Coordinates of C-alpha atoms in Angstrom, one line a residue:
M1 CA 54.4 16.2 27.8
L2 CA 50.7 16.5 28.8
L3 CA 50.5 19.9 27.2
I4 CA 51.8 18.4 24.0
F5 CA 49.1 15.7 24.0
L6 CA 46.4 18.3 24.9
N7 CA 47.6 20.4 21.9
R8 CA 47.3 17.4 19.6
W9 CA 43.7 16.8 20.8
K10 CA 42.9 20.4 20.3
K11 CA 44.0 20.2 16.7
L12 CA 42.2 16.9 16.1
F13 CA 39.0 18.4 17.6
L14 CA 39.2 21.3 15.1
W15 CA 39.8 18.9 12.2
I16 CA 36.7 16.9 13.3
L17 CA 34.6 20.1 13.4
V18 CA 35.7 20.8 9.8
N19 CA 34.6 17.3 8.8
L20 CA 31.2 17.6 10.6
F21 CA 30.6 21.0 9.0
L22 CA 31.1 19.5 5.5
Y23 CA 28.8 16.5 6.3
L24 CA 26.2 19.1 7.5
L25 CA 26.6 21.0 4.3
M26 CA 26.0 17.9 2.2
R27 CA 22.9 17.0 4.3
M28 CA 21.4 20.4 3.9
T29 CA 22.2 20.3 0.1
M30 CA 20.3 17.0 -0.1
Y31 CA 17.4 18.6 1.8
I32 CA 17.2 21.6 -0.6
Y33 CA 17.9 19.5 -3.7
H34 CA 15.0 17.2 -2.9
Y35 CA 12.7 19.7 -1.1
D36 CA 9.6 18.4 -2.9
Y37 CA 10.2 15.0 -1.4
F38 CA 10.9 16.3 2.1
H39 CA 8.4 19.2 2.0
G40 CA 6.3 17.7 4.8
L41 CA 9.2 18.0 7.3
T42 CA 8.6 20.6 10.0
F43 CA 11.3 22.9 11.3
S44 CA 11.4 21.0 14.6
G45 CA 11.6 17.7 12.7
L46 CA 14.5 19.1 10.6
L47 CA 16.3 20.3 13.7
K48 CA 15.9 16.8 15.3
I49 CA 17.3 15.2 12.1
L50 CA 20.3 17.6 12.1
I51 CA 21.1 16.7 15.8
G52 CA 20.7 13.0 15.2
G53 CA 22.6 13.2 11.9
A54 CA 25.6 14.6 13.7
R55 CA 25.8 11.4 15.7
F56 CA 26.0 9.3 12.6
D57 CA 28.4 11.7 11.0
L58 CA 30.7 11.4 14.0
V59 CA 30.9 7.6 13.4
S60 CA 31.9 8.1 9.8
V61 CA 34.4 10.9 10.6
S62 CA 36.0 8.7 13.3
I63 CA 36.4 5.8 10.9
A64 CA 37.8 8.0 8.1
N65 CA 40.3 9.5 10.5
T66 CA 41.4 6.4 12.4
L67 CA 44.8 6.4 10.9
L68 CA 45.4 10.0 11.9
I69 CA 44.1 9.4 15.4
F70 CA 46.4 6.4 15.8
Y71 CA 49.4 8.5 14.7
F72 CA 48.4 11.1 17.3
L73 CA 48.6 8.5 20.0
L74 CA 52.2 7.7 19.4
P75 CA 54.9 9.4 21.6
I76 CA 56.8 10.7 18.6
S77 CA 57.4 14.1 17.2
F78 CA 54.8 15.4 14.8
S79 CA 56.8 17.4 12.2
K80 CA 55.6 18.9 9.0
Y81 CA 58.9 18.1 7.4
S82 CA 58.7 14.3 8.2
W83 CA 57.9 12.1 5.2
L84 CA 55.9 9.9 7.5
T85 CA 53.8 12.8 8.7
K86 CA 53.1 13.9 5.2
L87 CA 52.2 10.3 4.2
I88 CA 49.8 10.0 7.1
L89 CA 48.2 13.4 6.5
Y90 CA 47.6 13.0 2.7
T91 CA 46.4 9.5 3.0
N92 CA 44.0 10.6 5.7
L93 CA 42.9 13.5 3.4
L94 CA 42.3 11.1 0.5
I95 CA 40.0 8.8 2.7
N96 CA 38.0 11.9 3.8
I97 CA 37.6 13.0 0.2
I98 CA 36.4 9.6 -0.9
F99 CA 33.8 9.7 1.9
L100 CA 32.8 13.2 0.7
L101 CA 32.5 11.9 -2.8
F102 CA 30.0 9.2 -1.8
N103 CA 27.9 11.8 0.0
T104 CA 28.0 14.1 -3.1
I105 CA 27.1 11.3 -5.5
D106 CA 24.1 10.2 -3.4
I107 CA 22.4 13.6 -3.6
P108 CA 21.3 13.1 -7.3
Y109 CA 21.1 9.3 -6.9
F110 CA 18.5 9.7 -4.2
S111 CA 16.0 10.6 -6.9
F112 CA 16.1 7.0 -8.1
I113 CA 16.3 4.9 -4.9
H114 CA 14.8 7.2 -2.3
K115 CA 17.3 6.1 0.4
R116 CA 21.0 6.3 1.1
S117 CA 23.1 4.1 -1.0
T118 CA 24.4 0.9 0.6
A119 CA 27.1 -1.6 -0.2
D120 CA 25.0 -2.9 -3.1
I121 CA 26.0 0.2 -5.0
F122 CA 29.3 -1.5 -5.9
Y123 CA 27.5 -4.4 -7.4
Q124 CA 25.3 -2.0 -9.4
M125 CA 28.3 -0.1 -10.6
G126 CA 29.9 -3.3 -11.7
G127 CA 27.1 -4.0 -14.0
Q128 CA 27.1 -0.6 -15.7
T129 CA 29.1 -0.9 -18.9
D130 CA 28.1 2.5 -20.3
V131 CA 29.1 4.8 -17.5
M132 CA 31.7 6.6 -19.7
K133 CA 29.1 7.3 -22.3
Q134 CA 26.7 8.8 -19.8
L135 CA 29.4 10.8 -17.9
P136 CA 29.1 13.9 -20.1
E137 CA 25.3 14.0 -19.3
Y138 CA 26.0 13.7 -15.6
L139 CA 28.5 16.5 -15.7
K140 CA 26.0 18.7 -17.5
D141 CA 23.0 17.9 -15.3
F142 CA 24.8 18.1 -11.9
W143 CA 27.4 20.8 -12.5
G144 CA 26.4 22.6 -9.3
L145 CA 27.1 19.5 -7.2
I146 CA 30.5 19.1 -8.9
I147 CA 31.4 22.7 -7.9
L148 CA 30.2 22.0 -4.4
F149 CA 32.4 18.9 -4.2
F150 CA 35.5 20.7 -5.3
V151 CA 34.8 23.6 -3.0
S152 CA 34.5 21.1 -0.1
C153 CA 37.7 19.5 -1.2
Y154 CA 39.4 22.9 -1.0
I155 CA 38.0 23.4 2.5
Y156 CA 39.5 20.0 3.5
F157 CA 42.9 20.9 2.1
L158 CA 42.9 24.4 3.6
G159 CA 41.9 23.0 7.0
L160 CA 44.6 20.4 6.8
K161 CA 47.3 23.0 6.1
K162 CA 46.0 25.4 8.8
I163 CA 45.6 22.8 11.5
F164 CA 48.3 20.1 11.1
F165 CA 51.3 21.7 9.3
F166 CA 53.3 22.7 12.3
K167 CA 56.6 21.7 13.9
E168 CA 56.5 20.0 17.2
E169 CA 59.5 19.3 19.5
F170 CA 58.8 16.1 21.4
R171 CA 61.2 14.0 23.4
F172 CA 60.1 11.2 25.6
T173 CA 62.2 10.4 28.6
I174 CA 61.5 7.2 30.6
I175 CA 60.5 8.5 34.0
M176 CA 57.4 7.5 36.1
K177 CA 55.6 10.8 35.5
N178 CA 55.9 10.5 31.7
I179 CA 54.9 6.8 31.7
I180 CA 51.7 7.6 33.7
T181 CA 50.9 10.5 31.4
L182 CA 51.4 8.3 28.3
L183 CA 49.3 5.5 29.7
F184 CA 46.5 7.9 30.6
H185 CA 46.7 9.4 27.2
L186 CA 46.6 6.1 25.4
I187 CA 43.7 4.7 27.4
F188 CA 41.6 7.9 27.3
S189 CA 42.3 8.4 23.5
A190 CA 41.6 4.8 22.6
G191 CA 38.4 4.7 24.7
L192 CA 37.1 7.9 23.2
T193 CA 37.8 6.8 19.7
I194 CA 36.1 3.4 20.2
L195 CA 33.1 5.2 21.7
A196 CA 32.9 7.5 18.7
I197 CA 33.2 4.7 16.2
R198 CA 30.5 2.6 17.8
G199 CA 28.2 5.6 18.1
G200 CA 27.7 5.9 21.9
L201 CA 27.4 3.8 25.0
Q202 CA 24.3 1.9 24.0
R203 CA 24.4 -2.0 24.1
I204 CA 24.6 -2.4 20.3
P205 CA 26.8 -0.2 18.0
L206 CA 24.9 2.4 16.1
D207 CA 23.3 0.8 13.0
I208 CA 21.3 1.9 9.9
I209 CA 17.9 1.2 11.5
D210 CA 18.7 3.6 14.4
A211 CA 18.0 6.5 12.1
G212 CA 14.3 5.7 12.9
F213 CA 14.8 7.3 16.4
Y214 CA 15.2 10.7 14.7
A215 CA 12.8 10.6 11.8
E216 CA 10.0 8.6 10.1
S217 CA 11.0 6.3 7.3
N218 CA 10.3 9.0 4.7
Y219 CA 13.1 11.1 6.1
T220 CA 15.7 8.7 7.5
A221 CA 17.9 9.4 4.4
L222 CA 18.5 12.9 5.9
V223 CA 19.6 11.4 9.2
L224 CA 22.1 9.1 7.7
N225 CA 25.2 9.8 5.7
T226 CA 26.3 7.6 2.8
P227 CA 29.7 6.4 4.1
F228 CA 27.9 5.1 7.3
S229 CA 25.3 3.3 5.2
I230 CA 27.9 1.7 3.0
I231 CA 30.2 0.6 5.9
K232 CA 27.3 -0.8 7.9
S233 CA 25.9 -2.8 5.0
F234 CA 29.1 -4.0 3.4
E235 CA 29.0 -7.4 5.0
Q236 CA 25.2 -7.8 4.4
N237 CA 23.8 -9.8 1.5
K238 CA 22.1 -8.0 -1.3
L239 CA 19.0 -9.3 -3.1
K240 CA 19.0 -10.3 -6.7
E241 CA 16.6 -8.5 -9.0
Y242 CA 14.4 -10.7 -11.2
S243 CA 12.4 -10.2 -14.4
F244 CA 10.3 -13.4 -14.7
Y245 CA 7.3 -11.2 -15.4
S246 CA 6.7 -7.5 -15.7
D247 CA 6.5 -5.8 -12.3
K248 CA 3.1 -4.2 -13.3
E249 CA 1.7 -7.6 -14.1
I250 CA 2.9 -9.0 -10.7
I251 CA 1.5 -6.1 -8.7
K252 CA -1.9 -6.6 -10.3
S253 CA -1.9 -10.4 -10.1
L254 CA -0.8 -10.6 -6.5
K255 CA -3.0 -7.6 -5.5
L256 CA -0.1 -5.9 -3.7
V257 CA -2.0 -2.6 -3.7
K258 CA -5.1 -2.9 -1.5
T259 CA -8.1 -0.7 -2.3
P260 CA -10.7 0.5 0.1
Q261 CA -14.1 -1.2 0.4
N262 CA -17.4 0.5 -0.1
E263 CA -18.3 0.2 3.6
P264 CA -18.0 2.8 6.4
F265 CA -14.7 2.8 8.3
T266 CA -15.2 1.5 11.9
K267 CA -12.6 3.0 14.2
R268 CA -12.2 0.0 16.5
N269 CA -9.3 -0.3 18.9
I270 CA -6.8 -2.9 17.7
V271 CA -4.6 -4.9 20.2
V272 CA -2.1 -7.3 18.7
I273 CA -0.6 -9.7 21.2
I274 CA 2.5 -11.5 20.0
L275 CA 3.5 -14.4 22.2
E276 CA 7.2 -15.4 22.4
S277 CA 7.9 -18.9 21.0
F278 CA 4.3 -20.1 21.1
S279 CA 4.1 -23.1 18.8
K280 CA 0.7 -24.3 17.6
E281 CA 1.8 -27.6 19.2
Y282 CA 1.5 -26.1 22.7
T283 CA -2.2 -25.3 22.3
K284 CA -5.2 -27.4 21.7
L285 CA -4.8 -26.8 18.0
G286 CA -1.7 -28.9 18.0
Q287 CA -3.6 -32.1 18.9
T288 CA -1.0 -32.8 21.6
K289 CA -1.0 -31.9 25.3
S290 CA -2.1 -28.3 25.7
F291 CA -0.3 -25.9 28.0
T292 CA -2.6 -22.9 27.2
P293 CA -6.0 -23.5 28.9
F294 CA -6.9 -19.8 28.8
L295 CA -5.9 -19.3 25.2
D296 CA -7.9 -22.4 24.3
S297 CA -11.0 -21.0 26.1
L298 CA -10.6 -17.7 24.3
M299 CA -10.8 -19.6 21.0
Q300 CA -14.5 -20.4 21.8
H301 CA -15.3 -16.8 21.0
S302 CA -12.9 -16.1 18.3
I303 CA -12.1 -16.5 14.6
V304 CA -9.6 -19.3 14.8
F305 CA -7.1 -19.9 12.0
E306 CA -6.2 -23.5 12.3
N307 CA -3.7 -23.4 9.5
A308 CA -1.5 -20.4 10.4
W309 CA 2.2 -20.1 9.5
A310 CA 5.1 -18.0 10.6
N311 CA 7.3 -16.4 8.0
G312 CA 10.5 -17.0 9.9
T313 CA 12.1 -18.7 12.9
K314 CA 13.3 -15.6 14.9
S315 CA 11.6 -12.8 16.7
I316 CA 13.4 -10.3 14.6
E317 CA 11.8 -11.8 11.6
G318 CA 8.3 -12.3 13.0
I319 CA 7.7 -8.8 14.4
P320 CA 8.0 -6.9 11.0
A321 CA 6.0 -9.7 9.3
I322 CA 3.1 -9.2 11.7
I323 CA 3.2 -5.4 12.2
A324 CA 4.2 -4.3 8.7
S325 CA 3.5 -7.3 6.4
V326 CA 7.3 -7.3 5.6
P327 CA 8.8 -10.8 5.7
S328 CA 12.5 -11.7 5.7
F329 CA 12.8 -13.8 2.6
M330 CA 16.6 -13.4 2.6
E331 CA 19.6 -14.4 4.7
N332 CA 19.5 -11.3 6.9
P333 CA 16.4 -10.3 8.9
F334 CA 14.7 -7.3 7.4
I335 CA 15.4 -5.1 10.4
N336 CA 19.2 -5.6 10.0
S337 CA 19.2 -5.7 6.2
L338 CA 20.3 -3.2 3.5
Y339 CA 16.7 -2.3 3.0
C340 CA 15.6 -1.6 6.6
N341 CA 15.2 2.1 5.9
N342 CA 13.1 1.6 2.8
Y343 CA 9.6 3.1 2.7
Y344 CA 7.0 0.5 3.8
E345 CA 3.6 0.7 5.4
S346 CA 2.5 -0.8 8.7
L347 CA -0.5 -1.1 11.0
A348 CA 1.1 1.7 13.1
N349 CA 1.6 4.3 10.4
L350 CA -1.6 3.5 8.4
L351 CA -3.8 3.7 11.5
K352 CA -1.9 6.8 12.8
R353 CA -3.1 8.6 9.7
E354 CA -6.6 8.0 10.9
K355 CA -5.9 9.6 14.3
Y356 CA -5.1 6.4 16.1
Y357 CA -2.7 6.5 19.0
T358 CA -0.1 3.8 18.5
A359 CA 2.2 2.1 21.1
F360 CA 4.5 -0.9 21.1
F361 CA 5.0 -2.7 24.4
H362 CA 7.9 -5.1 25.0
G363 CA 9.2 -5.9 28.5
G364 CA 12.7 -6.6 27.2
I365 CA 15.8 -4.5 27.7
N366 CA 15.6 -1.5 25.4
G367 CA 17.7 -2.0 22.3
T368 CA 17.0 -5.8 22.1
M369 CA 17.1 -6.7 18.4
N370 CA 16.6 -3.1 17.6
F371 CA 12.9 -3.4 18.3
D372 CA 12.7 0.1 19.8
A373 CA 14.3 1.6 16.6
F374 CA 12.0 -0.5 14.4
A375 CA 8.9 0.7 16.4
K376 CA 9.9 4.3 16.0
Q377 CA 10.6 4.0 12.3
T378 CA 7.4 2.0 11.7
G379 CA 5.3 4.8 13.1
F380 CA 4.5 4.0 16.7
N381 CA 3.9 7.1 18.9
E382 CA 5.4 5.3 21.8
Y383 CA 7.8 2.4 22.7
I384 CA 7.5 1.0 26.2
G385 CA 10.3 -1.4 27.3
K386 CA 12.1 -2.3 30.5
N387 CA 13.5 1.3 30.8
E388 CA 10.0 2.7 31.0
Y389 CA 8.6 0.1 33.4
P390 CA 8.5 1.6 36.9
N391 CA 9.5 -1.3 39.1
N392 CA 12.9 -3.0 38.5
M393 CA 12.0 -5.6 41.2
D394 CA 10.0 -7.4 38.4
F395 CA 13.1 -7.9 36.3
D396 CA 13.6 -11.6 35.5
G397 CA 17.4 -11.3 35.7
F398 CA 17.9 -12.2 32.1
W399 CA 15.7 -10.7 29.4
G400 CA 13.4 -8.1 31.0
I401 CA 10.2 -7.8 33.0
W402 CA 8.1 -11.0 33.8
D403 CA 5.1 -11.3 31.6
E404 CA 2.4 -11.1 34.4
P405 CA 3.4 -7.7 35.9
F406 CA 4.3 -6.3 32.5
L407 CA 0.9 -7.2 31.0
Q408 CA -0.8 -5.7 34.0
Y409 CA 1.2 -2.5 33.4
T410 CA 0.3 -2.6 29.7
C411 CA -3.4 -2.7 30.6
Q412 CA -3.0 0.3 32.9
K413 CA -1.2 2.3 30.2
I414 CA -3.7 1.4 27.5
S415 CA -6.6 2.6 29.7
K416 CA -5.1 6.1 29.7
Y417 CA -5.0 6.3 25.9
K418 CA -7.6 8.2 24.0
E419 CA -9.5 5.9 21.6
P420 CA -9.1 4.7 19.0
F421 CA -5.7 3.2 19.5
F422 CA -3.5 0.5 18.0
V423 CA -1.3 -1.4 20.5
S424 CA 1.1 -4.2 19.9
V425 CA 2.3 -6.2 22.9
F426 CA 5.2 -8.7 22.7
T427 CA 5.8 -11.1 25.6
L428 CA 9.2 -12.5 26.6
S429 CA 9.0 -15.0 29.5
S430 CA 8.8 -18.1 27.3
H431 CA 12.4 -17.8 26.4
H432 CA 15.7 -19.5 27.4
P433 CA 16.7 -20.0 30.2
F434 CA 13.1 -21.0 30.7
K435 CA 12.4 -19.8 34.2
V436 CA 9.1 -18.9 35.8
P437 CA 8.7 -16.8 39.0
H438 CA 9.4 -18.9 42.0
Q439 CA 5.9 -18.7 43.4
Y440 CA 4.6 -20.6 40.3
E441 CA 7.3 -23.3 40.0
S442 CA 5.2 -25.9 41.9
I443 CA 1.8 -24.7 40.6
L444 CA 2.1 -24.5 36.9
P445 CA 2.1 -27.8 34.8
K446 CA 5.4 -29.0 33.5
G447 CA 6.1 -30.9 30.3
E448 CA 8.9 -32.8 28.7
L449 CA 10.5 -29.5 27.7
P450 CA 11.4 -26.7 30.1
I451 CA 9.7 -24.1 27.8
Q452 CA 6.3 -25.7 28.4
Q453 CA 6.0 -24.5 31.9
C454 CA 7.0 -21.0 30.7
I455 CA 4.2 -21.3 28.1
A456 CA 1.8 -22.1 30.9
Y457 CA 3.0 -19.1 32.8
T458 CA 2.5 -16.7 29.9
D459 CA -0.9 -18.2 29.3
Y460 CA -1.8 -17.4 32.9
A461 CA -0.4 -13.9 32.6
L462 CA -2.6 -13.5 29.5
K463 CA -5.6 -14.6 31.5
K464 CA -4.8 -12.0 34.2
F465 CA -4.4 -9.3 31.5
F466 CA -7.9 -10.1 30.1
D467 CA -9.4 -10.1 33.6
S468 CA -8.2 -6.6 34.0
A469 CA -9.1 -5.5 30.5
K470 CA -12.7 -6.6 30.9
E471 CA -13.1 -3.9 33.5
Q472 CA -12.0 -1.1 31.2
K473 CA -14.3 1.0 29.0
W474 CA -12.3 0.4 25.9
Y475 CA -12.6 -3.4 26.0
N476 CA -15.9 -3.8 24.2
N477 CA -14.7 -1.8 21.2
T478 CA -11.5 -3.7 20.7
L479 CA -10.4 -6.4 18.3
F480 CA -7.7 -8.6 19.7
V481 CA -5.3 -10.4 17.5
I482 CA -3.3 -13.1 19.3
T483 CA -0.4 -15.0 17.6
A484 CA 3.2 -16.0 17.9
D485 CA 6.5 -14.5 16.7
H486 CA 7.7 -18.0 15.8
T487 CA 7.6 -21.5 17.2
G488 CA 9.5 -23.0 20.1
L489 CA 11.3 -26.2 21.0
S490 CA 9.7 -29.6 20.2
Q491 CA 10.3 -33.3 20.7
N492 CA 7.4 -34.2 18.5
P493 CA 8.8 -35.5 15.2
Y494 CA 6.2 -33.6 13.1
Y495 CA 6.6 -30.3 14.9
S496 CA 10.4 -30.7 14.7
S497 CA 10.1 -31.1 10.9
I498 CA 10.5 -28.4 8.3
A499 CA 6.8 -27.9 8.1
G500 CA 5.9 -28.3 11.7
R501 CA 8.3 -25.7 13.0
Y502 CA 6.5 -22.9 11.2
Q503 CA 3.0 -23.6 12.4
I504 CA 1.7 -21.1 15.0
P505 CA -1.6 -20.2 16.7
L506 CA -3.6 -17.3 15.3
L507 CA -7.0 -16.0 16.5
F508 CA -9.0 -12.8 16.2
F509 CA -10.9 -12.4 19.5
D510 CA -14.0 -10.2 19.6
V511 CA -16.0 -9.9 22.7
K512 CA -19.1 -9.5 20.6
M513 CA -18.7 -13.0 19.1
N514 CA -20.8 -15.6 20.9
K515 CA -19.4 -18.6 19.0
Q516 CA -16.3 -19.9 17.4
Q517 CA -15.6 -19.4 13.7
V518 CA -13.0 -21.8 12.4
E519 CA -11.0 -21.0 9.3
K520 CA -9.0 -23.9 7.7
S521 CA -7.3 -22.3 4.8
V522 CA -3.6 -21.2 4.9
I523 CA -2.8 -17.8 6.5
Q524 CA 0.6 -16.4 7.2
Q525 CA 2.0 -13.7 9.4
I526 CA 2.2 -11.1 6.6
D527 CA -1.6 -11.6 6.0
I528 CA -2.5 -10.3 9.4
M529 CA -2.1 -6.6 8.5
P530 CA -4.3 -6.6 5.4
T531 CA -6.9 -8.9 7.0
V532 CA -7.2 -6.6 10.1
L533 CA -7.5 -3.5 8.0
S534 CA -10.2 -5.2 5.8
M535 CA -12.2 -6.1 8.9
I536 CA -12.4 -2.4 10.0
H537 CA -12.9 -1.3 6.4
Y538 CA -9.8 0.9 6.2
P539 CA -10.7 3.7 3.8
H540 CA -7.4 4.2 1.9
R541 CA -5.2 2.5 -0.6
Y542 CA -2.0 0.9 0.8
F543 CA 0.7 -1.6 -0.1
S544 CA 1.1 -5.0 1.5
F545 CA 3.1 -8.2 0.6
G546 CA 0.4 -10.2 2.4
S547 CA -3.2 -11.1 1.4
D548 CA -6.6 -10.1 2.8
Y549 CA -7.7 -13.5 4.0
F550 CA -11.5 -12.9 3.7
N551 CA -11.5 -11.1 0.3
E552 CA -8.8 -12.8 -1.7
T553 CA -9.2 -16.3 -3.1
T554 CA -5.6 -17.5 -3.1
H555 CA -4.4 -18.8 0.2
T556 CA -0.7 -19.7 0.3
A557 CA 2.2 -19.1 2.7
M558 CA 5.9 -18.6 1.7
I559 CA 9.0 -19.5 3.7
Y560 CA 12.7 -18.9 3.1
E561 CA 15.3 -20.9 4.9
T562 CA 19.0 -21.2 4.2
G563 CA 18.8 -20.4 0.5
Q564 CA 15.7 -22.5 -0.2
Y565 CA 12.1 -21.4 -0.8
Y566 CA 9.0 -23.3 0.4
L567 CA 5.4 -22.7 -0.6
V568 CA 2.4 -23.9 1.5
T569 CA -1.1 -24.5 0.1
D570 CA -4.1 -25.9 2.0
S571 CA -2.8 -29.4 1.4
L572 CA 0.8 -29.3 0.2
F573 CA 4.1 -28.2 1.5
I574 CA 6.5 -27.8 -1.4
S575 CA 10.2 -27.1 -1.5
F576 CA 12.0 -25.4 -4.4
I577 CA 15.6 -25.3 -5.4
N578 CA 16.5 -22.6 -8.0
F579 CA 12.7 -22.1 -8.6
T580 CA 12.4 -25.8 -9.5
E581 CA 10.2 -28.1 -7.4
N582 CA 12.3 -30.4 -5.3
K583 CA 9.9 -32.2 -3.0
S584 CA 6.3 -32.2 -2.1
W585 CA 4.5 -33.4 1.1
H586 CA 1.0 -33.7 2.4
Y587 CA 1.3 -32.1 5.9
Q588 CA -2.2 -32.4 7.2
N589 CA -3.1 -34.5 10.3
N590 CA 0.3 -33.8 11.8
T591 CA 2.2 -36.0 9.4
L592 CA 4.5 -35.5 6.4
I593 CA 3.7 -37.8 3.5
E594 CA 5.8 -37.3 0.5
V595 CA 3.9 -37.1 -2.8
P596 CA 5.2 -36.9 -6.4
I597 CA 5.6 -33.6 -8.2
T598 CA 2.5 -32.8 -10.3
N599 CA 1.3 -30.2 -12.8
T600 CA -0.3 -28.4 -9.8
N601 CA 3.1 -28.0 -8.3
Q602 CA 4.5 -26.6 -11.6
M603 CA 1.7 -24.0 -11.6
L604 CA 2.7 -23.0 -8.1
N605 CA 6.2 -22.6 -9.4
N606 CA 5.0 -19.6 -11.3
V607 CA 3.3 -18.3 -8.2
L608 CA 6.6 -18.6 -6.3
K609 CA 8.5 -16.7 -9.0
M610 CA 6.0 -13.9 -8.9
K611 CA 6.2 -13.7 -5.1
V612 CA 10.0 -13.7 -5.0
Q613 CA 10.2 -11.1 -7.8
A614 CA 7.7 -8.9 -6.1
Y615 CA 9.6 -9.1 -2.8
N616 CA 13.1 -8.7 -4.2
N617 CA 12.4 -6.0 -6.7
R618 CA 10.3 -3.9 -4.4
L619 CA 13.0 -3.9 -1.7
I620 CA 15.8 -3.2 -4.3
K621 CA 13.9 -0.4 -6.0
N622 CA 12.2 1.0 -2.9
D623 CA 9.3 2.1 -5.1
I624 CA 6.3 1.5 -3.0
L625 CA 5.4 5.2 -2.9
S626 CA 5.7 5.4 -6.7
I627 CA 3.4 2.3 -7.1
L628 CA 0.8 3.9 -4.8
K629 CA 0.6 7.1 -6.8

């Protein structure tokens, strides 16, 4: 009986190889068909894509053939004359051909969307009433792909006949040896199938954004296959395309394309420190009890933004907003959305073009919230997480490496980099279950909330980091940006309110500054990238959803929460429902005073419409590269 099961797996293995070959054929066809788009890809880069692509292909192939695999597990005869066998085989063949069709269709469609199709293709197809009229043109324009599709279908059919049309004599007798063999076969087969469907042994099943491990965002479409992208995105929400104004008008009005200044580019090192759950409330800026004495002292020699706002409430929303000026103005965080493999620009890939070395440090377990995949796709040369940290004794037992030793390690690593460099550091100790190293439990101040002692610990770790950094030669040529990914817990009525829970600290520390510079206008996380690039006089055009704080006159922040948009000005916090003003508050002085809707609010209604259209349409169309041309 064992030999029969081994023979079945041999045949299944051959069938999977046929599938993988056809997926490879489609991938290479896409590469050749769009060679002008992928022309910058090196041979080694293409080889890495083909190897990584096979991993994604195996997921799709395993899903497409689940019915056949399940049938193979059963202790019954596999006969070519059985009606059940024929039904299983031809149903399985049909599923594979449908998957093949999606891969084929996406080859010409890539010209329009510059990414793999996702589940939103079904919504787009539903709105096309003239498909039949255009079908003859499609057949004429893409006749070569049609031939390729039918040749591939023939290979599928031929493979099916050669591999599976056989007669097998199988009789299962209930004896201990056969039962043990069957159980082993079932457990091994089921485990292998689950492993293939989830894409490996990693903590989180393989997802769209993991394509970033094998290629930069320009080339991730070659890593993925279309069935994989559709399956993974099917449960995700798609954005709605708007046409309140012309896209060209919005791009110009909102200054989404930043142009270089007529000043020499200063290649300063940039270090962005993102503090986990650091509310403005916990610092002296919050006008409550401060748990950040070192951060407060640093503000005396910094540009301090007293009116800074987060664009989300989760780390997975804050990191892309800060690093790449990409907010999550939708139900799903951008990293896990349909649009995560769109082309976008970031501090990492923009500075990398100017010969900066780029690295992302996060002491958390690798794979947490897909930050390692995001860092790779965003253009960082290096990701340093818990796996790369040399001493597991510093593991906090929950999330990763304690902030104090990890920040010291970060400083040591940075000191080995060639200047200029761009480094982003994301802390983690101020996180549930809100523990600090035992040696600090009786030393650091405690507050009403457990997180507040953790805040004090991270502030102390930050002090130790700067003490070490001061001794390094790169320190005097570095601009430090310090902010939070989002806010933390609060018992203060204001900081628990809709407005208060988005207010974060933000400062630009420059050792050359001998006094504090206070900025009172609104700034949001997505403004950090363009503001930093402006300060060093970045010499090229680029795209950003955020504003350059010092060179653009309009200062607003935008928030999306549970289907509702909010707009923040220097004095007002306004909620909108269906793009109509709902409520308006004065939020200054840590209070929320409701005020009536005015003509000013109605003017801001137009601003909101422009911002939402700009965000939705750019993500849907994935046309940033076209805009920059």
